[in-house]
Amino acid sequence: MLDELDQMLVHRDPNNFIESRASHVISGAINLIRYIRDHYDEEVAGDLERRLINSIKSQDPEKFRRGVRKLNDENK
């Protein structure tokens, strides 16, 4: 149902669609960064934040996943 609504928005006004999606993505990223900063020490939080931003820039989500896996492995 959400996909259908998204498609309707794209066909009506692509600019509104882009603005809306960007707002949601940016808000989500900000919330994630706040969560990371609240739950990890400064060094780990900085590493995860850099990985998140680099993943977005390079369009490679695996960069962030590797950092989370590395953190999980260290905590075992």
CSV table of C-alpha atoms in Angstrom, one decimal:
chain,number,residue,atom,x,y,z
A,1,MET,CA,0.0,0.0,0.0
A,2,LEU,CA,2.8,2.4,0.8
A,3,ASP,CA,4.5,1.6,-2.5
A,4,GLU,CA,1.3,2.5,-4.3
A,5,LEU,CA,1.1,5.8,-2.4
A,6,ASP,CA,4.8,6.5,-3.3
A,7,GLN,CA,4.1,5.8,-6.9
A,8,MET,CA,1.2,8.2,-6.9
A,9,LEU,CA,3.3,10.9,-5.4
A,10,VAL,CA,6.1,10.4,-8.0
A,11,HIS,CA,3.7,10.8,-10.9
A,12,ARG,CA,2.0,13.8,-9.5
A,13,ASP,CA,4.9,15.9,-8.3
A,14,PRO,CA,8.4,14.4,-8.3
A,15,ASN,CA,9.8,17.4,-6.3
A,16,ASN,CA,7.4,16.8,-3.5
A,17,PHE,CA,8.2,13.1,-3.5
A,18,ILE,CA,12.0,13.8,-3.3
A,19,GLU,CA,11.5,16.4,-0.6
A,20,SER,CA,9.4,14.1,1.5
A,21,ARG,CA,11.6,11.1,1.1
A,22,ALA,CA,14.7,13.1,1.8
A,23,SER,CA,13.2,14.5,5.0
A,24,HIS,CA,12.3,11.0,6.2
A,25,VAL,CA,15.8,9.6,5.4
A,26,ILE,CA,17.6,12.6,7.0
A,27,SER,CA,15.4,12.4,10.1
A,28,GLY,CA,16.1,8.7,10.4
A,29,ALA,CA,19.8,9.2,10.0
A,30,ILE,CA,19.8,11.9,12.6
A,31,ASN,CA,17.9,9.7,15.0
A,32,LEU,CA,20.3,6.8,14.4
A,33,ILE,CA,23.4,8.9,15.0
A,34,ARG,CA,21.8,10.2,18.3
A,35,TYR,CA,21.1,6.6,19.3
A,36,ILE,CA,24.7,5.5,18.4
A,37,ARG,CA,26.1,8.4,20.4
A,38,ASP,CA,23.9,7.6,23.4
A,39,HIS,CA,24.8,3.9,23.5
A,40,TYR,CA,28.5,3.7,22.6
A,41,ASP,CA,31.6,5.3,23.8
A,42,GLU,CA,33.0,8.3,21.8
A,43,GLU,CA,35.5,6.2,19.8
A,44,VAL,CA,33.0,3.5,18.7
A,45,ALA,CA,30.3,6.1,18.0
A,46,GLY,CA,32.6,8.1,15.9
A,47,ASP,CA,33.6,5.1,13.9
A,48,LEU,CA,30.0,4.0,13.3
A,49,GLU,CA,29.0,7.5,12.4
A,50,ARG,CA,31.8,7.8,9.8
A,51,ARG,CA,30.9,4.4,8.4
A,52,LEU,CA,27.3,5.4,8.1
A,53,ILE,CA,28.1,8.6,6.2
A,54,ASN,CA,30.7,6.9,4.0
A,55,SER,CA,28.2,4.1,3.2
A,56,ILE,CA,25.7,6.7,2.0
A,57,LYS,CA,28.3,8.6,0.0
A,58,SER,CA,29.6,5.5,-1.7
A,59,GLN,CA,26.2,3.8,-1.9
A,60,ASP,CA,27.6,0.8,-0.2
A,61,PRO,CA,25.7,-0.3,2.9
A,62,GLU,CA,28.2,-3.1,3.5
A,63,LYS,CA,30.7,-0.5,4.9
A,64,PHE,CA,28.4,0.2,7.8
A,65,ARG,CA,27.5,-3.5,8.3
A,66,ARG,CA,31.1,-4.4,8.6
A,67,GLY,CA,31.5,-1.9,11.4
A,68,VAL,CA,28.5,-3.3,13.3
A,69,ARG,CA,29.7,-6.9,12.8
A,70,LYS,CA,33.2,-5.9,14.0
A,71,LEU,CA,31.7,-4.4,17.1
A,72,ASN,CA,29.5,-7.5,17.7
A,73,ASP,CA,32.6,-9.7,17.3
A,74,GLU,CA,34.6,-7.7,19.8
A,75,ASN,CA,31.8,-7.9,22.3
A,76,LYS,CA,31.5,-11.7,22.2
